[in-house]
CSV table of C-alpha atoms in Angstrom, one decimal:
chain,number,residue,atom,x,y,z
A,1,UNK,CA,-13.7,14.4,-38.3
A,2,UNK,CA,-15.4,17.3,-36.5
A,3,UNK,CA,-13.0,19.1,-34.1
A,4,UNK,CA,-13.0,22.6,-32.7
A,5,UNK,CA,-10.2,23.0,-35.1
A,6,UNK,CA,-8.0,25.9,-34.8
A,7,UNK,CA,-10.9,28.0,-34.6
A,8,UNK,CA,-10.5,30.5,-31.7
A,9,UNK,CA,-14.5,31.5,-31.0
A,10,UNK,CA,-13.8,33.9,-27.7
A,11,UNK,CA,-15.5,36.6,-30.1
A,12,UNK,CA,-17.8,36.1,-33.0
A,13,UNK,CA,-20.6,37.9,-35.1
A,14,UNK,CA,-23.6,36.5,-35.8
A,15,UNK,CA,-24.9,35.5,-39.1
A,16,UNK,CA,-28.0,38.0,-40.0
A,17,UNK,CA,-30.4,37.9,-42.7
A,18,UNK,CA,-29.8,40.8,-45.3
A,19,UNK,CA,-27.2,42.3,-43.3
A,20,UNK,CA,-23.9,40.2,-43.0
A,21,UNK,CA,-23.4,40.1,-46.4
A,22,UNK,CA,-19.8,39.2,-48.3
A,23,UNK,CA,-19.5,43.3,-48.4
A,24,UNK,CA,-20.7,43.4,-44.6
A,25,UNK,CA,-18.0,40.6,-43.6
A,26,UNK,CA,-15.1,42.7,-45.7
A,27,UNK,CA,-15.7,46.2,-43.8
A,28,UNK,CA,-16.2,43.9,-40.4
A,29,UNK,CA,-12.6,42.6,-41.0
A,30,UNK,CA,-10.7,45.9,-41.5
A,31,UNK,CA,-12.1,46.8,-37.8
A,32,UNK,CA,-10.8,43.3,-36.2
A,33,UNK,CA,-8.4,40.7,-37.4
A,34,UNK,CA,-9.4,37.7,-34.8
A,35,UNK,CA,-13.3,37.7,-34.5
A,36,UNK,CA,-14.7,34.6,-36.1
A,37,UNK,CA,-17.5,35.5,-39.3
A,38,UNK,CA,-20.3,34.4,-39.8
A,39,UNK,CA,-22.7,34.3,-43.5
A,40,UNK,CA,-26.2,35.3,-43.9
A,41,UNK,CA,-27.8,31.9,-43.5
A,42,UNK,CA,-28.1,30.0,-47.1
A,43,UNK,CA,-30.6,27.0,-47.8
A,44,UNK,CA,-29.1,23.7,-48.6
A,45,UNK,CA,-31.1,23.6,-52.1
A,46,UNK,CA,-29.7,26.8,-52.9
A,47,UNK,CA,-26.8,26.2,-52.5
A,48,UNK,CA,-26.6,22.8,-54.2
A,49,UNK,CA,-28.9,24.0,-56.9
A,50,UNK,CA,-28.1,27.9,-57.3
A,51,UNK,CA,-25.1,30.4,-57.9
A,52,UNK,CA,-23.0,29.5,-55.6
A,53,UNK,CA,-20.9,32.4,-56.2
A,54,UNK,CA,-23.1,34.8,-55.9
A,55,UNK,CA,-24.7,32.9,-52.7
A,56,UNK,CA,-22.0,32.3,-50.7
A,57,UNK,CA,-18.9,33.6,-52.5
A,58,UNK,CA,-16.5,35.2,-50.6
A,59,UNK,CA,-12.7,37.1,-49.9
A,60,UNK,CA,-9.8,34.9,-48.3
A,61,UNK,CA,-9.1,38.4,-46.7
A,62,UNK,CA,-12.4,37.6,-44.5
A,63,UNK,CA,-11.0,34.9,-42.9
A,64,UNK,CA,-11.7,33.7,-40.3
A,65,UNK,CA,-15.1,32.9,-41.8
A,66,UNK,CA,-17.8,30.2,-41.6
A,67,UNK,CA,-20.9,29.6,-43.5
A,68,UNK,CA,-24.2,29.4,-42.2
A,69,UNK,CA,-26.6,26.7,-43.8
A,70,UNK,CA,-30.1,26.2,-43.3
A,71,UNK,CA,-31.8,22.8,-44.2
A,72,UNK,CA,-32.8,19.7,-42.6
A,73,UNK,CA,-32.3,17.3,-45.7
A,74,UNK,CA,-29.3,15.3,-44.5
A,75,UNK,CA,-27.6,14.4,-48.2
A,76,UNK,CA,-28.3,17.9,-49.3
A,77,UNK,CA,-26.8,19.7,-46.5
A,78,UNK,CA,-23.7,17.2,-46.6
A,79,UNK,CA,-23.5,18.5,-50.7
A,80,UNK,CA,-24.1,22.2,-49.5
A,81,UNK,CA,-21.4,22.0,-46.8
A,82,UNK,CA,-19.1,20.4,-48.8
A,83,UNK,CA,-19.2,22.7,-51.4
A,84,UNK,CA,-18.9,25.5,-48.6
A,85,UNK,CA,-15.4,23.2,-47.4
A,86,UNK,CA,-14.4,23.7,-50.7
A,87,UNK,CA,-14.7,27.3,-51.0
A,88,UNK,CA,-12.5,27.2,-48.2
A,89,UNK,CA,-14.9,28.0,-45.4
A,90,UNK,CA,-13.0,27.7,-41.8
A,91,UNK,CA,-16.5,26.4,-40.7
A,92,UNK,CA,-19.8,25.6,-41.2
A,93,UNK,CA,-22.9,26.2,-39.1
A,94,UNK,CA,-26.0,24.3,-39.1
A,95,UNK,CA,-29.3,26.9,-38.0
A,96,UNK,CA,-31.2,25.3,-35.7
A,97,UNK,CA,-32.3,29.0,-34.1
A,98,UNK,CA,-34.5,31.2,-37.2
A,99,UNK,CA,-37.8,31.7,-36.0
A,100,UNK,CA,-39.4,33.1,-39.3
A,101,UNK,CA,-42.4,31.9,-40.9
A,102,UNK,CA,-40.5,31.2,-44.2
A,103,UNK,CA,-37.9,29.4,-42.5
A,104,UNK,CA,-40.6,26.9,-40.6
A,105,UNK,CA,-42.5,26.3,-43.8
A,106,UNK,CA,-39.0,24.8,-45.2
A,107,UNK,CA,-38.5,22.5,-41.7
A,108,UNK,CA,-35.3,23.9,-40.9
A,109,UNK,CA,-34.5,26.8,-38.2
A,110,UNK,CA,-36.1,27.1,-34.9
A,111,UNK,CA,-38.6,24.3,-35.3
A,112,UNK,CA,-35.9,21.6,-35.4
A,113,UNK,CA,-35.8,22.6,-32.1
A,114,UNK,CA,-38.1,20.0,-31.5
A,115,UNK,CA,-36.6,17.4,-33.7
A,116,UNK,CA,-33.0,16.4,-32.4
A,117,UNK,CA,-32.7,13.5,-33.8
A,118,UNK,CA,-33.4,14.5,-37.5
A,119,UNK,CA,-30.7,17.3,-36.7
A,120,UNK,CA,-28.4,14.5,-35.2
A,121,UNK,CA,-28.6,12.9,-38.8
A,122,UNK,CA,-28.6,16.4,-40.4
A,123,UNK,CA,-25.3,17.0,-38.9
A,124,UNK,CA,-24.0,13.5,-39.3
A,125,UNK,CA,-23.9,13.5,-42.7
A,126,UNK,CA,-22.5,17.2,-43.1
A,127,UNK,CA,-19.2,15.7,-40.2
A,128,UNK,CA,-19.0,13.0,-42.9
A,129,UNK,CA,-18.7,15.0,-45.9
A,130,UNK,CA,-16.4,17.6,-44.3
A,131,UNK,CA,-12.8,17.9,-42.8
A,132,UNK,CA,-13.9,21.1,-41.0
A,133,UNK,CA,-15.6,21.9,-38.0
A,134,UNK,CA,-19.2,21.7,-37.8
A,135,UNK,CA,-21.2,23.5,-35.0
A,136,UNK,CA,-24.7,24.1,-34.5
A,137,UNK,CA,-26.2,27.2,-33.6
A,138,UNK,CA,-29.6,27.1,-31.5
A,139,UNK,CA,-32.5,28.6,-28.9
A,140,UNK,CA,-32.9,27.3,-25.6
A,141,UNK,CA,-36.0,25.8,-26.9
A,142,UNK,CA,-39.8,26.8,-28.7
A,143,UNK,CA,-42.9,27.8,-28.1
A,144,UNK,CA,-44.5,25.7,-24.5
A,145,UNK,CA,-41.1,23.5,-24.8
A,146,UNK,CA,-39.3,24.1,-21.1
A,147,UNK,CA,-36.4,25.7,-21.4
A,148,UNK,CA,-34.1,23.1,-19.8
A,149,UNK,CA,-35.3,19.8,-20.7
A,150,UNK,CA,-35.6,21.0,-24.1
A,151,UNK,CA,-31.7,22.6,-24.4
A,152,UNK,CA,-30.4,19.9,-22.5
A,153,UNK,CA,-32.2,17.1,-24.5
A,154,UNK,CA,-31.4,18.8,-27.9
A,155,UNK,CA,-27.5,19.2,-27.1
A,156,UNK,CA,-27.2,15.8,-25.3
A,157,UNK,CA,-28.6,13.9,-28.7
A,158,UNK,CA,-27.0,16.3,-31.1
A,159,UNK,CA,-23.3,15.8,-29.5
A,160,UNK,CA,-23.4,12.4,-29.5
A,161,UNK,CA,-23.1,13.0,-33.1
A,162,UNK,CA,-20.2,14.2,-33.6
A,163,UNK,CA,-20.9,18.3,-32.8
A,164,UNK,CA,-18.7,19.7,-30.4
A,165,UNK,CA,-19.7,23.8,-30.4
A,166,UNK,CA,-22.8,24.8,-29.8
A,167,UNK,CA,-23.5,28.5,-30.3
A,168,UNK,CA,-26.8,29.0,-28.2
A,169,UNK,CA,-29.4,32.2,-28.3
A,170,UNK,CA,-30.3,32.4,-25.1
A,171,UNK,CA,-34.0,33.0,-25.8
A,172,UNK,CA,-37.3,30.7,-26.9
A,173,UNK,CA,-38.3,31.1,-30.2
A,174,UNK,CA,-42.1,31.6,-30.1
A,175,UNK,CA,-43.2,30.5,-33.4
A,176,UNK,CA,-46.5,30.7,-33.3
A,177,UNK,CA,-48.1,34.9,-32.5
A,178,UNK,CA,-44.6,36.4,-32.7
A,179,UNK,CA,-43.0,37.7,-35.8
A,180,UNK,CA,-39.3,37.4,-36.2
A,181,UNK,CA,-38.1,41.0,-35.3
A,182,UNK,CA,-40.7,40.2,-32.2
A,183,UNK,CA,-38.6,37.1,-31.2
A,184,UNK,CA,-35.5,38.6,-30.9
A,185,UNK,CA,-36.8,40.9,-28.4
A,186,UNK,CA,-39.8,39.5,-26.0
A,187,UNK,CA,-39.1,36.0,-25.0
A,188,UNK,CA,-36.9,36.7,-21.7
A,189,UNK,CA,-33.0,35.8,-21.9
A,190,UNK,CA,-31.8,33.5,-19.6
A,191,UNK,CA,-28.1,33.2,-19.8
A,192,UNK,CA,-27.3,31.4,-16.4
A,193,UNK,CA,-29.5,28.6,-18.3
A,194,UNK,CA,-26.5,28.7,-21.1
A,195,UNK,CA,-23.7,29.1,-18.2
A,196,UNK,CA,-25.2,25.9,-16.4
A,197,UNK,CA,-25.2,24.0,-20.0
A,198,UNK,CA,-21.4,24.7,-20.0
A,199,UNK,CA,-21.0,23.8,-16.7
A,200,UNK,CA,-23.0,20.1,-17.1
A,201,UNK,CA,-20.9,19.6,-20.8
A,202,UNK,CA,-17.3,21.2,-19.7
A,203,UNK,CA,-16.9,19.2,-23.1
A,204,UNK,CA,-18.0,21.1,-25.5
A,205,UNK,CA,-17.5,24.8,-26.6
A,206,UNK,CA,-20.4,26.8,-25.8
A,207,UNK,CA,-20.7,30.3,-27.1
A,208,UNK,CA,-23.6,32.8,-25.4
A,209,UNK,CA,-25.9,34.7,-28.0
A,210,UNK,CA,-28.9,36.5,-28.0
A,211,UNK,CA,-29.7,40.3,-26.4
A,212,UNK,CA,-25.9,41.1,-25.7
A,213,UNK,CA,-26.1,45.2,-26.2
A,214,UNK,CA,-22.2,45.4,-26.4
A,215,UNK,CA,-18.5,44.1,-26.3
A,216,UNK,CA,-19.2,45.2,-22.9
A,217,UNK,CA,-21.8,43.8,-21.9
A,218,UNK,CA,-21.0,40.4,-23.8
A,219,UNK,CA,-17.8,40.4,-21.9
A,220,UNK,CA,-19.9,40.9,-18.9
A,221,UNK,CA,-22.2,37.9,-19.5
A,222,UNK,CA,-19.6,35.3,-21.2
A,223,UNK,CA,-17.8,34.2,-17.9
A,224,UNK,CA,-19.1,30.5,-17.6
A,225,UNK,CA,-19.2,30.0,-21.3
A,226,UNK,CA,-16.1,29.7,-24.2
A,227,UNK,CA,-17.2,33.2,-26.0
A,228,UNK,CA,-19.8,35.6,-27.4
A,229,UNK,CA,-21.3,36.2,-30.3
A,230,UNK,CA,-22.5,39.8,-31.0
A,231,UNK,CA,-25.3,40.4,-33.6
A,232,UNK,CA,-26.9,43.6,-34.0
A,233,UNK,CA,-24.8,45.9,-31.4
A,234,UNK,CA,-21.6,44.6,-34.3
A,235,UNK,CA,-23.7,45.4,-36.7
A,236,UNK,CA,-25.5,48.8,-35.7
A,237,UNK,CA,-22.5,50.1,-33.8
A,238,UNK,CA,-19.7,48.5,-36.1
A,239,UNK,CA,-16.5,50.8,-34.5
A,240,UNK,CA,-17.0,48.0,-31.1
A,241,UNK,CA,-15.6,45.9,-33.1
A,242,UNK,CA,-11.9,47.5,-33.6
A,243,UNK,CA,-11.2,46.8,-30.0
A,244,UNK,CA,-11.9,43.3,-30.3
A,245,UNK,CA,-8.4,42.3,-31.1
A,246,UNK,CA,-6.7,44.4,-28.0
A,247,UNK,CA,-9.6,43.5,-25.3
A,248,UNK,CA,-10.3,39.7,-25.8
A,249,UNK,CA,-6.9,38.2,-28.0
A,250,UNK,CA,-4.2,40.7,-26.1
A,251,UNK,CA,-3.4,42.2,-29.5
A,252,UNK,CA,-3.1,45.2,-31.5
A,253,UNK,CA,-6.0,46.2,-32.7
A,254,UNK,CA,-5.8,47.0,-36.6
A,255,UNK,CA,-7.0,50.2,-36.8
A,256,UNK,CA,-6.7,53.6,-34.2
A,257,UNK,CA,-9.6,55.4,-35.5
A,258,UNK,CA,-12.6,55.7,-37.5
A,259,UNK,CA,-10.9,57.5,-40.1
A,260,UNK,CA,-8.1,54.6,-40.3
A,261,UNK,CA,-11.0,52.0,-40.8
A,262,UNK,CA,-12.6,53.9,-43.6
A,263,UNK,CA,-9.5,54.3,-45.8
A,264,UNK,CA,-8.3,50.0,-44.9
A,265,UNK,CA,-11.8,49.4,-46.5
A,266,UNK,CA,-11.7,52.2,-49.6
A,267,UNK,CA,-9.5,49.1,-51.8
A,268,UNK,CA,-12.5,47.2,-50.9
A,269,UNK,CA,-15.1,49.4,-52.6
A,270,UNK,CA,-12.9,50.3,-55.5
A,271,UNK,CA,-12.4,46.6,-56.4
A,272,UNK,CA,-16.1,45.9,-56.1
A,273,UNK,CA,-16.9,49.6,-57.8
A,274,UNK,CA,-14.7,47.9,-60.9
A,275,UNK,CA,-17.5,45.3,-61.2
A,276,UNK,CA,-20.4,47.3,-60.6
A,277,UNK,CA,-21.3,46.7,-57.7
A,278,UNK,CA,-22.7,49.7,-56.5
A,279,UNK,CA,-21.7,52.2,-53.6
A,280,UNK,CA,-25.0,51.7,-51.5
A,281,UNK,CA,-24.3,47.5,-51.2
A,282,UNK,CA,-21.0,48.6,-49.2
A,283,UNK,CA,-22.0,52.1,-47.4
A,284,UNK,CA,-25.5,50.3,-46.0
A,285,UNK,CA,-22.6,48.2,-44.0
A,286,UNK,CA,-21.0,51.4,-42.6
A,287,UNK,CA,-24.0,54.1,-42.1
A,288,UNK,CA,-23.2,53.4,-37.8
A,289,UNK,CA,-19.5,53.8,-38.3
A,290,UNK,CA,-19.5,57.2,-35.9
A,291,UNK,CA,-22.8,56.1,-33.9
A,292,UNK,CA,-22.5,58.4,-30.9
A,293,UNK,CA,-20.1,61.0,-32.2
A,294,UNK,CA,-20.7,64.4,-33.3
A,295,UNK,CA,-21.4,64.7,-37.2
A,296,UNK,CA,-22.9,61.1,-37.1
A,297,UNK,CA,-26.4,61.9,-38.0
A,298,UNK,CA,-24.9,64.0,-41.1
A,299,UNK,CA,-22.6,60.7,-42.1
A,300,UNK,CA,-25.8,58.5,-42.0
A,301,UNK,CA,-27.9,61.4,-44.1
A,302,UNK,CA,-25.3,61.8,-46.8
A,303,UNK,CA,-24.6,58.0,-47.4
A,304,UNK,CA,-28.6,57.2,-47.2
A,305,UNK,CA,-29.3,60.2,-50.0
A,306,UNK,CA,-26.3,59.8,-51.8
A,307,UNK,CA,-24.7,56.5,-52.2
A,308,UNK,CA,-28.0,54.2,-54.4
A,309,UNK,CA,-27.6,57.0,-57.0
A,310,UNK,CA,-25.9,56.0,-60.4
A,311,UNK,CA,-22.3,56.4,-60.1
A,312,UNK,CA,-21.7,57.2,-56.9
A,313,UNK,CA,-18.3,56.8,-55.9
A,314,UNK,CA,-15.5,58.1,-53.6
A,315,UNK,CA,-17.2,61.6,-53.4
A,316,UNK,CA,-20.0,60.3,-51.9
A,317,UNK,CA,-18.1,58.7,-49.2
A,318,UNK,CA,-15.7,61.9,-48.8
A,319,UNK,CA,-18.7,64.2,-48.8
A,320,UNK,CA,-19.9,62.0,-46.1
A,321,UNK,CA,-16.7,61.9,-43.8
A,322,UNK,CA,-16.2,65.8,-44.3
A,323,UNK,CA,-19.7,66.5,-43.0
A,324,UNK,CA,-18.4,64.6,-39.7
A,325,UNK,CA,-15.6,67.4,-39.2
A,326,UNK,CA,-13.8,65.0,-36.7
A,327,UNK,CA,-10.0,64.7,-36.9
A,328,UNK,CA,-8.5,61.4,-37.0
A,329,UNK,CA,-8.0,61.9,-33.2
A,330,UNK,CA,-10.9,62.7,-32.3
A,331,UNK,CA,-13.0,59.7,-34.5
A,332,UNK,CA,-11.0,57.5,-32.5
């Protein structure tokens, strides 16, 4: 049975290609405690026919965390997400939002859009196979597709299947003349569309996404809807996420400063230096630790330069913080 579960979504960050990797998710965690995870998206046949490890492999220590799945294959995405239940995913999240070419080609992301009842059976099949929640995150609607017949349509016939959270990205996805990076940026936002969704379906959990620049201004934008999801401002200016805990769940926040988050993730790296993994795959993650401070531009410069090479290790990351010459205080 699909319920909200125990799932507090007031705060989550978004599942990006490349970027929110198992490595990603681990240094996310050390900076906030409550915020709900998200995967890179993963393709049912993947998934079902790949590593599964190495796909979508992950920590206990990144709970809470839910996997992303992209499909549109009803008995494969019910094997994919119950392999992902078994793994002991809190969640799993059906992309109904991707606007890339690769992602059309394989009928699944944004163009599904357009096919509500095919992701009504899609999701369906995954409730069936699952005991955890399953939530679908979508765009108000594509290409000539008006915005609030085509959001309202696409929830109304998906929730009567069984979905109960809806994570929406409150832009179009133009799939034909934009490219991806394009989509995220030039169809307009219109988040009092997603506010007046919530307000038709008090219901169901809707969470705002799309073009929110910071925990400020998500916090901002959210009142109407159940939460926020932040994607790139988590991503590119990572430290807005160690106030998380304090700001949105009225607790301590895990770490005081910059220098506290860097040494809560150094156990991290050595375990994943121990298998070879090298520096680079957990540094990328970190390289807008001190956006906006004095000494950030050196940080970036060092790890960039420094951290691909063959065995690097701690002094990489040392060199790095020492070029920053700010005091625990003052990297708070």
């Amino acid at each position: 049975m699909n319920t909200n579960g125990l799932l507090d979504r007031r705060m989550c960050v978004a599942p990006m290609m490349d970027w929110t990797d198992r490595h990603c998710r681990a240094f996310h965690r050390v900076l906030t405690r409550r915020a709900v995870l998200y995967t890179e998206m993963a393709t049912s046949p993947a998934v079902v026919h790949g590593d599964v490890e190495r796909l979508i492999g992950f920590e206990a220590a990144e709970h809470p965390v839910a996997l992303q799945l992209g499909g549109s294959d009803p008995a494969e995405l019910a094997l994919a997400a119950r392999t992902g239940a078994a793994l002991g995913y809190a969640e799993i999240n059906l992309n109904v939002g991707c606007p890339s070419d690769r992602v059309q080609s394989g009928r699944f992301g944004a163009c599904l859009m357009r096919e509500p009842d095919l992701v009504g059976d899609c999701v369906t099949a995954m409730i069936e196979a699952v005991d955890i929640p399953v939530t679908v995150k979508c765009r108000i609607g594509v290409d000539d597709q008006e915005p609030r017949d085509a959001l309202f349509t696409f929830v109304e016939r998906v929730a009567a299947r069984g979905v109960t959270t809806f994570i929406v990205h409150a832009r179009k996805a133009w799939l034909k003349g934009l490219s991806p990076k394009e989509n995220r940026d030039i169809p307009p936002l219109d988040y009092p569309l997603v506010r007046e969704l919530k307000a038709a379906r008090p219901d169901l959990e809707i969470i705002l996404n799309g073009g929110l620049e910071s925990l400020e201004h998500g916090l901002g934008e959210q009142y109407g809807t159940d939460g926020i999801m932040l994607g790139r401002a988590a991503y590119h200016t990572p430290w807005t996420l160690a106030e998380v805990d304090s700001r949105i769940y009225g607790e301590t926040d895990p770490v005081a400063n910059r220098h506290e988050a860097i040494d809560a993730y150094r156990p991290y790296i050595a375990l994943q230096l121990a298998k070879g993994v090298p520096l680079h795959a957990m540094t990328r993650h970190m390289l807008g630790l001190f956006h906006g401070c004095p000494g950030a531009r050196q940080w970036r410069r060092i790890l960039s330069e420094k951290a691909n090479r063959p065995g690097a290790g701690f002094d990489v990351l040392d060199e790095a913080l020492s070029a920053t010459a700010l005091s625990p205080s003052e990297a708070a």
